[in-house]
Tab-separated table of C-alpha atoms in Angstrom:
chain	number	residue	atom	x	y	z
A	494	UNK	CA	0.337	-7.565	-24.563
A	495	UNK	CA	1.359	-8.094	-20.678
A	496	UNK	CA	2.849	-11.906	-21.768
A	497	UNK	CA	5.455	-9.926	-24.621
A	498	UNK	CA	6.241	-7.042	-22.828
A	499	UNK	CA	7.035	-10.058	-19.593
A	500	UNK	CA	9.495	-11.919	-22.240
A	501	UNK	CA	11.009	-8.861	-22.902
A	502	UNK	CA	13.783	-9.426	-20.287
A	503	UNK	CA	17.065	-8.693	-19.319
A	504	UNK	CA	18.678	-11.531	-17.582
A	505	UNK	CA	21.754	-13.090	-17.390
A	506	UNK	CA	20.637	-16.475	-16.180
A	507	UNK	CA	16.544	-17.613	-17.050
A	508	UNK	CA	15.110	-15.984	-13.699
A	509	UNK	CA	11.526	-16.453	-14.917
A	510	UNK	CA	8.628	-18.098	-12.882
A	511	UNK	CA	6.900	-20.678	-14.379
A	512	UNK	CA	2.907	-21.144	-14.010
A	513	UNK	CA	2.030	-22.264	-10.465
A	514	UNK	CA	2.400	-25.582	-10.374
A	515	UNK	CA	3.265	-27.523	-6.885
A	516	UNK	CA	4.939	-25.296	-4.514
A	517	UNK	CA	5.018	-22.164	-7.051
A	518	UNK	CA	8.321	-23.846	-8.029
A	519	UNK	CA	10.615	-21.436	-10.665
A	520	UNK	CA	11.003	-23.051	-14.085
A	521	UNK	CA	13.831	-21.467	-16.653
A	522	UNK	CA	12.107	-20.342	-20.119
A	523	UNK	CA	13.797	-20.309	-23.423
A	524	UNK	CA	14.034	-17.450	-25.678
A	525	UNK	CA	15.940	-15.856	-28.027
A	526	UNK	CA	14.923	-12.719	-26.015
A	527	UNK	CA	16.544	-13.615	-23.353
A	528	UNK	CA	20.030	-15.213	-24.132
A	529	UNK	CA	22.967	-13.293	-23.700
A	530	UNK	CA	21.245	-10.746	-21.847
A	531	UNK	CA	21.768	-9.706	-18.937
A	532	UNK	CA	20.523	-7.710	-15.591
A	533	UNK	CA	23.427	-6.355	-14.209
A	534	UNK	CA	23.768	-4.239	-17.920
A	535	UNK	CA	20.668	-2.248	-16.390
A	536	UNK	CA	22.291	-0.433	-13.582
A	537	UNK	CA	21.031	2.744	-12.398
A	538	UNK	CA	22.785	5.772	-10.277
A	539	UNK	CA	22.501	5.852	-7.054
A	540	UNK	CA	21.363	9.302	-6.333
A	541	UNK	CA	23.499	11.694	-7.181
A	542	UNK	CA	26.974	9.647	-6.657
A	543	UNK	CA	28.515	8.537	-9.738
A	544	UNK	CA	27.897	4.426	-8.057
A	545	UNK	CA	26.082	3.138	-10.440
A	546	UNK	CA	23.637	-0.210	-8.962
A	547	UNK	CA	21.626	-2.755	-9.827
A	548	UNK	CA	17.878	-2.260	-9.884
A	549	UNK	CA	17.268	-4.938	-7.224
A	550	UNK	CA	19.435	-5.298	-4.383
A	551	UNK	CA	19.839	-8.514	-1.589
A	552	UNK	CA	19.611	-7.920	1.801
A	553	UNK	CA	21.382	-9.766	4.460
A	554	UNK	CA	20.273	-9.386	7.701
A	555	UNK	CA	18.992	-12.993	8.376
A	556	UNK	CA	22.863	-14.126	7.519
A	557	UNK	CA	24.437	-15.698	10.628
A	558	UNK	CA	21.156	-13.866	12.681
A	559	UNK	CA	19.929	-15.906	15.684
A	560	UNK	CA	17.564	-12.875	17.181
A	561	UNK	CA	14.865	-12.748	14.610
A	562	UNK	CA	15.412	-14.971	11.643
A	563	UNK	CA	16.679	-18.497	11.529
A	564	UNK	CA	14.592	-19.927	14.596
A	565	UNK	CA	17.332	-18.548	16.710
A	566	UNK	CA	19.611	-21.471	15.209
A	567	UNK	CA	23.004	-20.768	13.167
A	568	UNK	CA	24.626	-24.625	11.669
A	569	UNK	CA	26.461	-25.085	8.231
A	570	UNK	CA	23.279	-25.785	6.654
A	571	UNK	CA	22.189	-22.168	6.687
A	572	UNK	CA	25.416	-20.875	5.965
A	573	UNK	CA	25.504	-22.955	2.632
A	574	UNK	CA	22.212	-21.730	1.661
A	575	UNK	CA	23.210	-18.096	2.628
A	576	UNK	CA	26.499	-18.796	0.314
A	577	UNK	CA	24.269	-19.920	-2.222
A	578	UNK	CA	21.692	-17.154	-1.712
A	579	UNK	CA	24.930	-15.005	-2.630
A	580	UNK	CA	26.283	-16.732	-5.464
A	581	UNK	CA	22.487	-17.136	-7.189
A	582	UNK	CA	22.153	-13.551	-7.138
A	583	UNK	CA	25.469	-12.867	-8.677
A	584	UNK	CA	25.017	-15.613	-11.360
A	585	UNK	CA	21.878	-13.887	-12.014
A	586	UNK	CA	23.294	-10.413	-11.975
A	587	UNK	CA	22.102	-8.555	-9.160
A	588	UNK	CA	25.220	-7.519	-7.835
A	589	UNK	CA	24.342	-4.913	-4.624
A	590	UNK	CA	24.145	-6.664	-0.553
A	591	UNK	CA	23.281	-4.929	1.773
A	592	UNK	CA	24.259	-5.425	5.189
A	593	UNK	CA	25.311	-4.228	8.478
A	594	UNK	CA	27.242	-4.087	11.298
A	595	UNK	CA	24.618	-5.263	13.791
A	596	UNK	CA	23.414	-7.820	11.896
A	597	UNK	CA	24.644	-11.432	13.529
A	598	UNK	CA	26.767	-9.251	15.549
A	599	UNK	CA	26.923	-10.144	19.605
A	600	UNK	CA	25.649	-6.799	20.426
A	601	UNK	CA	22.192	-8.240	18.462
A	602	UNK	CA	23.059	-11.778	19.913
A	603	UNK	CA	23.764	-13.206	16.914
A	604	UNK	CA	25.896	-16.356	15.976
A	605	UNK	CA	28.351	-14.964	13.656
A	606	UNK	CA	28.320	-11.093	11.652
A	607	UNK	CA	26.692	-11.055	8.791
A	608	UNK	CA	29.547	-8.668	6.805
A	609	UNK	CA	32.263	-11.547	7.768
A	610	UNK	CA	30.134	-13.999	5.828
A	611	UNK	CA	29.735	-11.400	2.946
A	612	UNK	CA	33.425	-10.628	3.072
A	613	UNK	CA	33.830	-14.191	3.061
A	614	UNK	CA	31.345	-15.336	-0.015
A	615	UNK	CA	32.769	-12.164	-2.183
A	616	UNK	CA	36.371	-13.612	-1.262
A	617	UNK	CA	35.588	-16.722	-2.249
A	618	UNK	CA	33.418	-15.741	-5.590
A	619	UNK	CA	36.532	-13.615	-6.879
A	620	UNK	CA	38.930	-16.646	-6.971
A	621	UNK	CA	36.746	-17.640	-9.045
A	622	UNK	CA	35.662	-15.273	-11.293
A	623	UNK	CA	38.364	-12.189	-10.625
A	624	UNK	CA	36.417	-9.971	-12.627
A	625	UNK	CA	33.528	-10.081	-11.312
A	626	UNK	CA	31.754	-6.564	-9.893
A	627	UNK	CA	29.732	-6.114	-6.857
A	628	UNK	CA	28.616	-3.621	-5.060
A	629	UNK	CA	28.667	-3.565	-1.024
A	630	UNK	CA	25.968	-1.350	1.251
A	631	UNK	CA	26.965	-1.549	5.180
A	632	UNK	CA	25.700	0.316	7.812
A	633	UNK	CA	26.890	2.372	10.951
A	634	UNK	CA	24.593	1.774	13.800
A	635	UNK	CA	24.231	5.118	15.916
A	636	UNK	CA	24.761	3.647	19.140
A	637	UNK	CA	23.883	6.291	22.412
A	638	UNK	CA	27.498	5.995	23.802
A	639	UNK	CA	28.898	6.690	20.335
A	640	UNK	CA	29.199	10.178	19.499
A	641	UNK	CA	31.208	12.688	17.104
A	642	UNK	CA	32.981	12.111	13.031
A	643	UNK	CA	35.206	9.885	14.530
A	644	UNK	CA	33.188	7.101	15.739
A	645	UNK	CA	31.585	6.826	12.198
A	646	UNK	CA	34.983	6.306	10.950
A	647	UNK	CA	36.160	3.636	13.651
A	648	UNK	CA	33.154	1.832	13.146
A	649	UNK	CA	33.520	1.761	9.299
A	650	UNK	CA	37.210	0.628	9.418
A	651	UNK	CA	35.543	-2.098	11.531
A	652	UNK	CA	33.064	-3.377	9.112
A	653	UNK	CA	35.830	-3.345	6.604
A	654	UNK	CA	38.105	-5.377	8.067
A	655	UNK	CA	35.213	-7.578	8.803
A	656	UNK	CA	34.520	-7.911	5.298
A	657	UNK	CA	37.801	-7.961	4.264
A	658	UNK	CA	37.890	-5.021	1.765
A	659	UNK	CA	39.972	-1.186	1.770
A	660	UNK	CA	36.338	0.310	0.864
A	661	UNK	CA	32.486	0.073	0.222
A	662	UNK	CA	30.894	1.066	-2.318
A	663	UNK	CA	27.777	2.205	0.394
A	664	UNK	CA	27.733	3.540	3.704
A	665	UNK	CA	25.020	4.499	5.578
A	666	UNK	CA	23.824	5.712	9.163
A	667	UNK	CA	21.826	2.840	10.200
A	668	UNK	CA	18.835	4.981	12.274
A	669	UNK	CA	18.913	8.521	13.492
A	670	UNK	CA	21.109	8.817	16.506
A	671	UNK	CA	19.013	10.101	19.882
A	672	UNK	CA	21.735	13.175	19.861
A	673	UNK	CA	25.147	13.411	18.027
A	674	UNK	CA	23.692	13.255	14.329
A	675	UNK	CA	25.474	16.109	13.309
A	676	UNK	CA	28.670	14.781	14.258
A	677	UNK	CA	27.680	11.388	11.922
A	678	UNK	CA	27.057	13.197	9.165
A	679	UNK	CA	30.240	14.915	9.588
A	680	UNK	CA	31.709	11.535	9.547
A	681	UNK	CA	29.979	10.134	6.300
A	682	UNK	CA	31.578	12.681	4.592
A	683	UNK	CA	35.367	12.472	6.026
A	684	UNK	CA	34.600	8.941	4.842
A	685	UNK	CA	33.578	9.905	1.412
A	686	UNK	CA	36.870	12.620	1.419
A	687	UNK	CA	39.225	9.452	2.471
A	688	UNK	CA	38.343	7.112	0.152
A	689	UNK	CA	36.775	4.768	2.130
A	690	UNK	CA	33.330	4.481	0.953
A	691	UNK	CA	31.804	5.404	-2.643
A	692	UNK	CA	28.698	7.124	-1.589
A	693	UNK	CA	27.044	7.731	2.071
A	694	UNK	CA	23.587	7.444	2.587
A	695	UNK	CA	21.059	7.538	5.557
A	696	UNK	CA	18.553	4.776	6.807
A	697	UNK	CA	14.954	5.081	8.715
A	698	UNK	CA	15.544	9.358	8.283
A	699	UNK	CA	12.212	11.403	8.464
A	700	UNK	CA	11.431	14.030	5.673
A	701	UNK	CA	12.941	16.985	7.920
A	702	UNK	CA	16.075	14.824	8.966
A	703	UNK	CA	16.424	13.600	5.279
A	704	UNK	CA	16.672	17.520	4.320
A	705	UNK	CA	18.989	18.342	7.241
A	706	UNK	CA	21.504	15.798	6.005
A	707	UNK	CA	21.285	16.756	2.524
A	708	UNK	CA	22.402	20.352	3.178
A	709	UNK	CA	25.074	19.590	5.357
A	710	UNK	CA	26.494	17.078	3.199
A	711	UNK	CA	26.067	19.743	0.049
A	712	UNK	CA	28.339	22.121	1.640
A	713	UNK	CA	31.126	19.752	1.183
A	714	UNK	CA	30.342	18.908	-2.298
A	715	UNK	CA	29.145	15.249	-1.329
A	716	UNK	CA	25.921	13.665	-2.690
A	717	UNK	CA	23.535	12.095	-0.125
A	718	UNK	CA	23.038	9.696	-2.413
A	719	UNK	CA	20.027	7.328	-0.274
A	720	UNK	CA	17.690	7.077	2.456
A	721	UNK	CA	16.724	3.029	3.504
A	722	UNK	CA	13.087	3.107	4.684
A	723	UNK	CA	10.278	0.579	5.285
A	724	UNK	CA	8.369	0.481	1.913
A	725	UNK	CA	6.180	-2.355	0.127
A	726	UNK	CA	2.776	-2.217	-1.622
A	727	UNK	CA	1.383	-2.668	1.793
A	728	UNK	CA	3.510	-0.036	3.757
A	729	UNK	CA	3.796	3.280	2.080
A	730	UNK	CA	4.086	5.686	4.441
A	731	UNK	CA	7.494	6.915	2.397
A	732	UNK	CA	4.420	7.972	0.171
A	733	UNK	CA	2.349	9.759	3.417
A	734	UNK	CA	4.865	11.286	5.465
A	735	UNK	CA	6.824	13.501	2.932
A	736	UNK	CA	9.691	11.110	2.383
A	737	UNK	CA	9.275	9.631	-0.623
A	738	UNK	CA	9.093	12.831	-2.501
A	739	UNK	CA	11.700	14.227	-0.568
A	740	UNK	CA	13.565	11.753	-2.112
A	741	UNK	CA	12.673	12.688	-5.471
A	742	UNK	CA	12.997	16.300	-5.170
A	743	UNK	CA	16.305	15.929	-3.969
A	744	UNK	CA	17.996	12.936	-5.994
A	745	UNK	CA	18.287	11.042	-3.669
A	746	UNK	CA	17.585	7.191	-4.015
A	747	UNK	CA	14.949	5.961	-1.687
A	748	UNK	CA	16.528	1.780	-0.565
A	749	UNK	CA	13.393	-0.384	0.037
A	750	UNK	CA	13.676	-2.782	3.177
A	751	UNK	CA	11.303	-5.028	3.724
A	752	UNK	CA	9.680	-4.844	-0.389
A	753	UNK	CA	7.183	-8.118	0.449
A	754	UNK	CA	6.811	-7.753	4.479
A	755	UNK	CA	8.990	-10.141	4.888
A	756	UNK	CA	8.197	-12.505	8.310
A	757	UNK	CA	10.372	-15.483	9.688
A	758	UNK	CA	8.747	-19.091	8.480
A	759	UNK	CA	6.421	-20.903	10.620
A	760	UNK	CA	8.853	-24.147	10.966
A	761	UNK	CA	12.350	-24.447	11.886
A	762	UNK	CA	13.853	-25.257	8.432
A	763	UNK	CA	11.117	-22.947	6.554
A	764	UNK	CA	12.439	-20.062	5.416
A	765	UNK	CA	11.291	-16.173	5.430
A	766	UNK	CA	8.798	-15.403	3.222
A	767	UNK	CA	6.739	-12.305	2.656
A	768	UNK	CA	2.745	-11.669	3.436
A	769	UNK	CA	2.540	-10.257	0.040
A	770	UNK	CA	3.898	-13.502	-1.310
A	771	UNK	CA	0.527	-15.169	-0.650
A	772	UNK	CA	2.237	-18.035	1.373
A	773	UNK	CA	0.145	-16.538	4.563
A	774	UNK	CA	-3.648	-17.150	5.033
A	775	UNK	CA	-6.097	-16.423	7.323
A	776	UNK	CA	-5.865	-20.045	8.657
A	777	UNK	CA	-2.034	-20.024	8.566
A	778	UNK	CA	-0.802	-16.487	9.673
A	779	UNK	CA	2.946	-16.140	10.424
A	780	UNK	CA	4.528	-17.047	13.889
A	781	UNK	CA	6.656	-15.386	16.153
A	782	UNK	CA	6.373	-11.059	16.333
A	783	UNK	CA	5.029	-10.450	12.977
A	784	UNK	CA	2.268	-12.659	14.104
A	785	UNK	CA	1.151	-10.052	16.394
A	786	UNK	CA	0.965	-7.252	13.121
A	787	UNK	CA	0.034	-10.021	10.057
A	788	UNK	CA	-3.403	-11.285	12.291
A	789	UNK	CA	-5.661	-13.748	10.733
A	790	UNK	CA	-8.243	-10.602	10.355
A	791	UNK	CA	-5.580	-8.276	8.277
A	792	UNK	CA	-5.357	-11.581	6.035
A	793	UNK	CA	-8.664	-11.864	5.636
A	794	UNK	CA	-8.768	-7.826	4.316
A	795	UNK	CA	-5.535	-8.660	1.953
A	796	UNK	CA	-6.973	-11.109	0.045
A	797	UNK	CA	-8.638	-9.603	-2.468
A	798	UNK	CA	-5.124	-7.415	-3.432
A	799	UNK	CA	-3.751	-10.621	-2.913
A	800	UNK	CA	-5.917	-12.454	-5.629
A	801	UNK	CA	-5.590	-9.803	-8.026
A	802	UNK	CA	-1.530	-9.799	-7.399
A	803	UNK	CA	-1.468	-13.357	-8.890
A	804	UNK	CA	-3.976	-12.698	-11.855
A	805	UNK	CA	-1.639	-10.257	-13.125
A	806	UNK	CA	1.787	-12.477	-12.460
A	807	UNK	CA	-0.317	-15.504	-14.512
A	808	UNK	CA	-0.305	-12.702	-17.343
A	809	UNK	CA	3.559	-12.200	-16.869
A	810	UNK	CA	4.290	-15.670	-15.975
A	811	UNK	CA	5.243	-14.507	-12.553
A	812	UNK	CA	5.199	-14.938	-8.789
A	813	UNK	CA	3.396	-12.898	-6.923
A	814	UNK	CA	6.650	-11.806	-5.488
A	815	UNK	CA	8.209	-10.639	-8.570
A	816	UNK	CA	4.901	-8.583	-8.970
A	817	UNK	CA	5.175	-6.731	-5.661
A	818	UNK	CA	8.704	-6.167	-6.197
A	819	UNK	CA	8.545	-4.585	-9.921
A	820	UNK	CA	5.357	-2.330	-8.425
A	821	UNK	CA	8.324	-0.876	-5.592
A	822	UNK	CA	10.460	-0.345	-8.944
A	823	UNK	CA	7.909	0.577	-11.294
A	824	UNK	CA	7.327	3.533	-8.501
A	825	UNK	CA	10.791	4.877	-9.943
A	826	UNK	CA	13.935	6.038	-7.815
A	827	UNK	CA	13.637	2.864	-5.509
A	828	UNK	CA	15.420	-0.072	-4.772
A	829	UNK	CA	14.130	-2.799	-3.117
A	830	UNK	CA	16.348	-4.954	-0.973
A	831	UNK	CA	14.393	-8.327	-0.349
A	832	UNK	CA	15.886	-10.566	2.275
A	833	UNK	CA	17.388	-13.813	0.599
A	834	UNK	CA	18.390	-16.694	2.843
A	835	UNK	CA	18.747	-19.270	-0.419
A	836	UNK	CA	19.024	-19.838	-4.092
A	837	UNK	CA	15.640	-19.970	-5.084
A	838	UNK	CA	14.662	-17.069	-3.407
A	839	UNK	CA	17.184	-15.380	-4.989
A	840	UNK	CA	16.142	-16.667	-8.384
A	841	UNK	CA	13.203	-15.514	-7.464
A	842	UNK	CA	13.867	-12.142	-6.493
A	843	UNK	CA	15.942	-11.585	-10.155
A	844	UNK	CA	13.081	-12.504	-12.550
A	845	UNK	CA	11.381	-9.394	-10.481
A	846	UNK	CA	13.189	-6.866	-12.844
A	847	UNK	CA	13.585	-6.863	-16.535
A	848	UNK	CA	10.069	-6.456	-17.414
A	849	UNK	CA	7.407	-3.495	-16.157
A	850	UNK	CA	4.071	-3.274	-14.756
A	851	UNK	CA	1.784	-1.354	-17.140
A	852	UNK	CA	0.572	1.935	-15.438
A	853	UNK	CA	-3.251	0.429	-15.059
A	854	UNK	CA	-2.061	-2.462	-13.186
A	855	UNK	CA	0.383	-0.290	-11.475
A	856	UNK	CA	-2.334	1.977	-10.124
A	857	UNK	CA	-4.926	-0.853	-9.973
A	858	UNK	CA	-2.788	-2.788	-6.962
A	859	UNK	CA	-2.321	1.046	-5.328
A	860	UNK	CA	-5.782	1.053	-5.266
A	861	UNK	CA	-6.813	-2.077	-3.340
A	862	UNK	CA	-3.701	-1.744	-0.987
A	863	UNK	CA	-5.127	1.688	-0.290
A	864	UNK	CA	-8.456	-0.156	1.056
A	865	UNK	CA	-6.607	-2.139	3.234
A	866	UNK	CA	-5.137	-0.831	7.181
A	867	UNK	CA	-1.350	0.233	7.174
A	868	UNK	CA	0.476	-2.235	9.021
A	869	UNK	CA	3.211	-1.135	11.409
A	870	UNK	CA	6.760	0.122	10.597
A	871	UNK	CA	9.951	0.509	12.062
A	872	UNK	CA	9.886	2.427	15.854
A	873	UNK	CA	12.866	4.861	15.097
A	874	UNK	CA	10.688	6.142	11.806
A	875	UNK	CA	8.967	8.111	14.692
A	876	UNK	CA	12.070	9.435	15.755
C-alpha cells in the first residue's frame, strides 16, 4: 500500500530515492506514473494572496555565506554547486527561493549577497528557457537604526536591484524589530499598493505579533499571506506556543526554515546536512555551534525516531529526508524551505513531495519526537 501510493508522484524530472545503497546515493525510477508529470502543476496559495507556490521551497542562506555555512570559505567551486543547486530545483520543478538581504551580505560578513547570485542564476536560467516561472521570497532585516514605512521600501528597492528584477513575488520582515514594527508593517503594505512585491509576509513573529500584523494589514485590504518560523519533526514549538494554529485560523501560510535541523558539515568540502537526515551519530555529532545543541547524548535519544524514519522511507523508497520533509507538509498549510547548497540535495529535496505520509505513520513519528527534548530555536522567537 505505502510502495503505490510512493509511485504515485508528481514530478517533472525522476526525483525518487533509490534503496540505500553506498552513500544513500539518489537513483531515477521509471514509470509510466511518473512521465510527463510534473511538481510545479501542484502549486498551492500562499495564504490568502492570489501567489500561488510550490509545495517545497529552496532556501538560500548558505549562498555566497562565509559566517555560518561554507567553512567560512567562498571560491567558484561553491558558486557552481549553488548554480546547480538552483537549476536542479527548477529542472525538477520547485520553483520558490528564498532568500535575504543579510544573507552573504558584509553586514553578516559574508563573501558575496546571496540575492545577487539568485538574481544572477534566474538571469541566466531565462536566456535559456524565457518561459520559465519562479517565484522569489526576500527578506527585510529590521535593523535598530532603521525605523518607519520608508525604510522597508528603501531596503526592498535594494534587494531588487540586487537581484535584478522590478518586483518579488515575496516580501517579508525578516525578525520583529526591537521598536518601529508598526511603521514596517506600514511599509509591507505601501509595497504591496506599489507593485513591488506580490504578497508580504512576516518571519520569526510570535502568536500575539502574528495577530497584530494581520489586523493592521486587513484594514488596507492586504493579505498577510506568511509567517517563516523554526519548524521540523524535532522542533515544533509553532505547534506549543500558539503559532501554528494562529496560522491556520487566520490563512496564513506558516514557511518552514530549518525542515531537517539543518547543521554545517564536519569537513571543509562536506556539505550541510540535517540531524534528522541520519548522517549524525552519537560517535560523529556535528561541528561548529550546532555541536553545542546536536550533543552526542541528544543523538543517542533520537535514534530510535531516527530508525523508525528510515523503515518507513524503505516502504516509500525514500530518504529519510524526504520523510521528514513530507511529515512538515503532510501537517498542511506549511512550506518547508530546506537549505540546498548542490544538485543532489536538491534532487533530493524534490522527491520529498508528490507522495503522502499515511496518517498512522504521520502520528507514529509525532509520537517518538514527542519523547525526545526540544532542541533550541531561533533567539528573536522570544522576542
Amino acid at each position: 500500500m505505502a510502495m503505490a501510493m510512493a509511485m504515485n508522484v508528481s514530478s517533472s524530472c525522476f526525483c525518487v530515492a533509490g534503496n540505500r545503497t553506498s552513500g544513500n546515493r539518489l537513483r531515477a525510477v521509471a514509470s509510466e506514473d511518473l512521465v510527463g508529470l510534473k511538481i510545479k502543476d501542484d502549486k498551492v496559495k500562499l495564504g490568502g494572496s492570489d501567489l500561488e507556490v510550490t509545495r517545497l521551497g529552496i532556501g538560500a542562506w548558505s549562498w555566497g555565506d562565509t559566517s555560518y555555512w561554507n567553512n567560512f570559505e567562498w571560491d567558484d567551486r561553491k558558486m557552481k554547486a549553488a548554480k546547480a543547486a538552483f537549476d536542479t530545483s527548477v529542472d525538477c520543478g520547485i520553483t520558490l527561493f528564498d532568500t535575504a538581504e543579510v544573507y552573504g551580505s558584509r553586514f553578516s560578513f559574508g563573501a558575496i549577497n546571496s540575492e545577487t547570485l539568485l538574481g544572477r542564476f534566474i538571469k541566466e536560467r531565462k536566456v535559456k528557457d524565457p518561459e520559465v516561472e519562479l517565484a522569489v521570497a526576500t527578506k527585510y532585516a529590521a535593523l535598530p537604526w532603521r525605523l518607519g514605512r520608508q525604510s522597508v521600501l528603501t531596503a526592498l528597492k535594494d534587494s531588487l536591484n540586487r537581484l535584478e528584477l522590478s518586483s518579488v513575488e515575496l516580501y517579508q520582515l525578516h525578525w520583529p524589530g526591537i521598536w518601529g514594527n508598526e511603521g514596517y508593517i506600514d511599509g509591507l503594505g505601501d509595497a504591496v499598493e506599489q507593485g513591488l512585491v506580490k504578497a508580504v509576509g512576516v518571519s520569526n513573529y510570535s502568536e500575539s505579533r502574528l495577530r497584530d500584523a494581520y489586523k493592521k494589514l486587513e484594514k488596507r485590504g492586504i493579505p498577510l499571506a506568511s509567517n517563516q518560523v523554526n519548524y521540523s519533526l524535532i522542533y515544533r514549538a509553532p505547534e506549543e506556543n500558539g503559532v501554528k494554529a494562529a496560522c491556520d485560523e487566520l490563512g496564513v501560510t506558516l514557511i518552514a526554515y530549518s525542515p531537517i535541523a539543518q547543521v554545517r558539515g564536519n569537513k571543509p568540502l562536506e556539505p550541510m546536512q540535517g540531524v534528522l537526515t541520519g548522517k549524525y551519530t552519537p560517535e560523529n555529532p556535528p561541528t561548529g555551534p550546532r555541536g553545542q545543541i546536536y550533543t552526542p547524548e541528544f543523538l543517542t535519544k533520537l535514534q530510535p525516531l531516527l530508525n523508525r524514519i528510515k523503515e518507513i522511507g524503505e516502504n516509500y523508497s525514500k530518504t529519510n529526508t524526504q520523510v521528514v520533509l513530507n511529515w512538515l507538509v503532510a501537517q498542511e498549510n506549511v512550506i518547508p524551505i530546506p537549505g540546498a547548497k548542490n544538485a543532489v540535495q536538491a534532487e533530493e529535496f524534490a522527491g520529498a513531495i508528490g507522495w503522502r505520509l499515511t496518517g498512522e505513520e504521520i502520528d507514529e513519528l509525532r509520537s517518538l519526537a514527542m519523547e525526545i527534548k526540544p532542541v533550541t530555536g531561533f533567539p528573536v522567537e522570544k522576542l
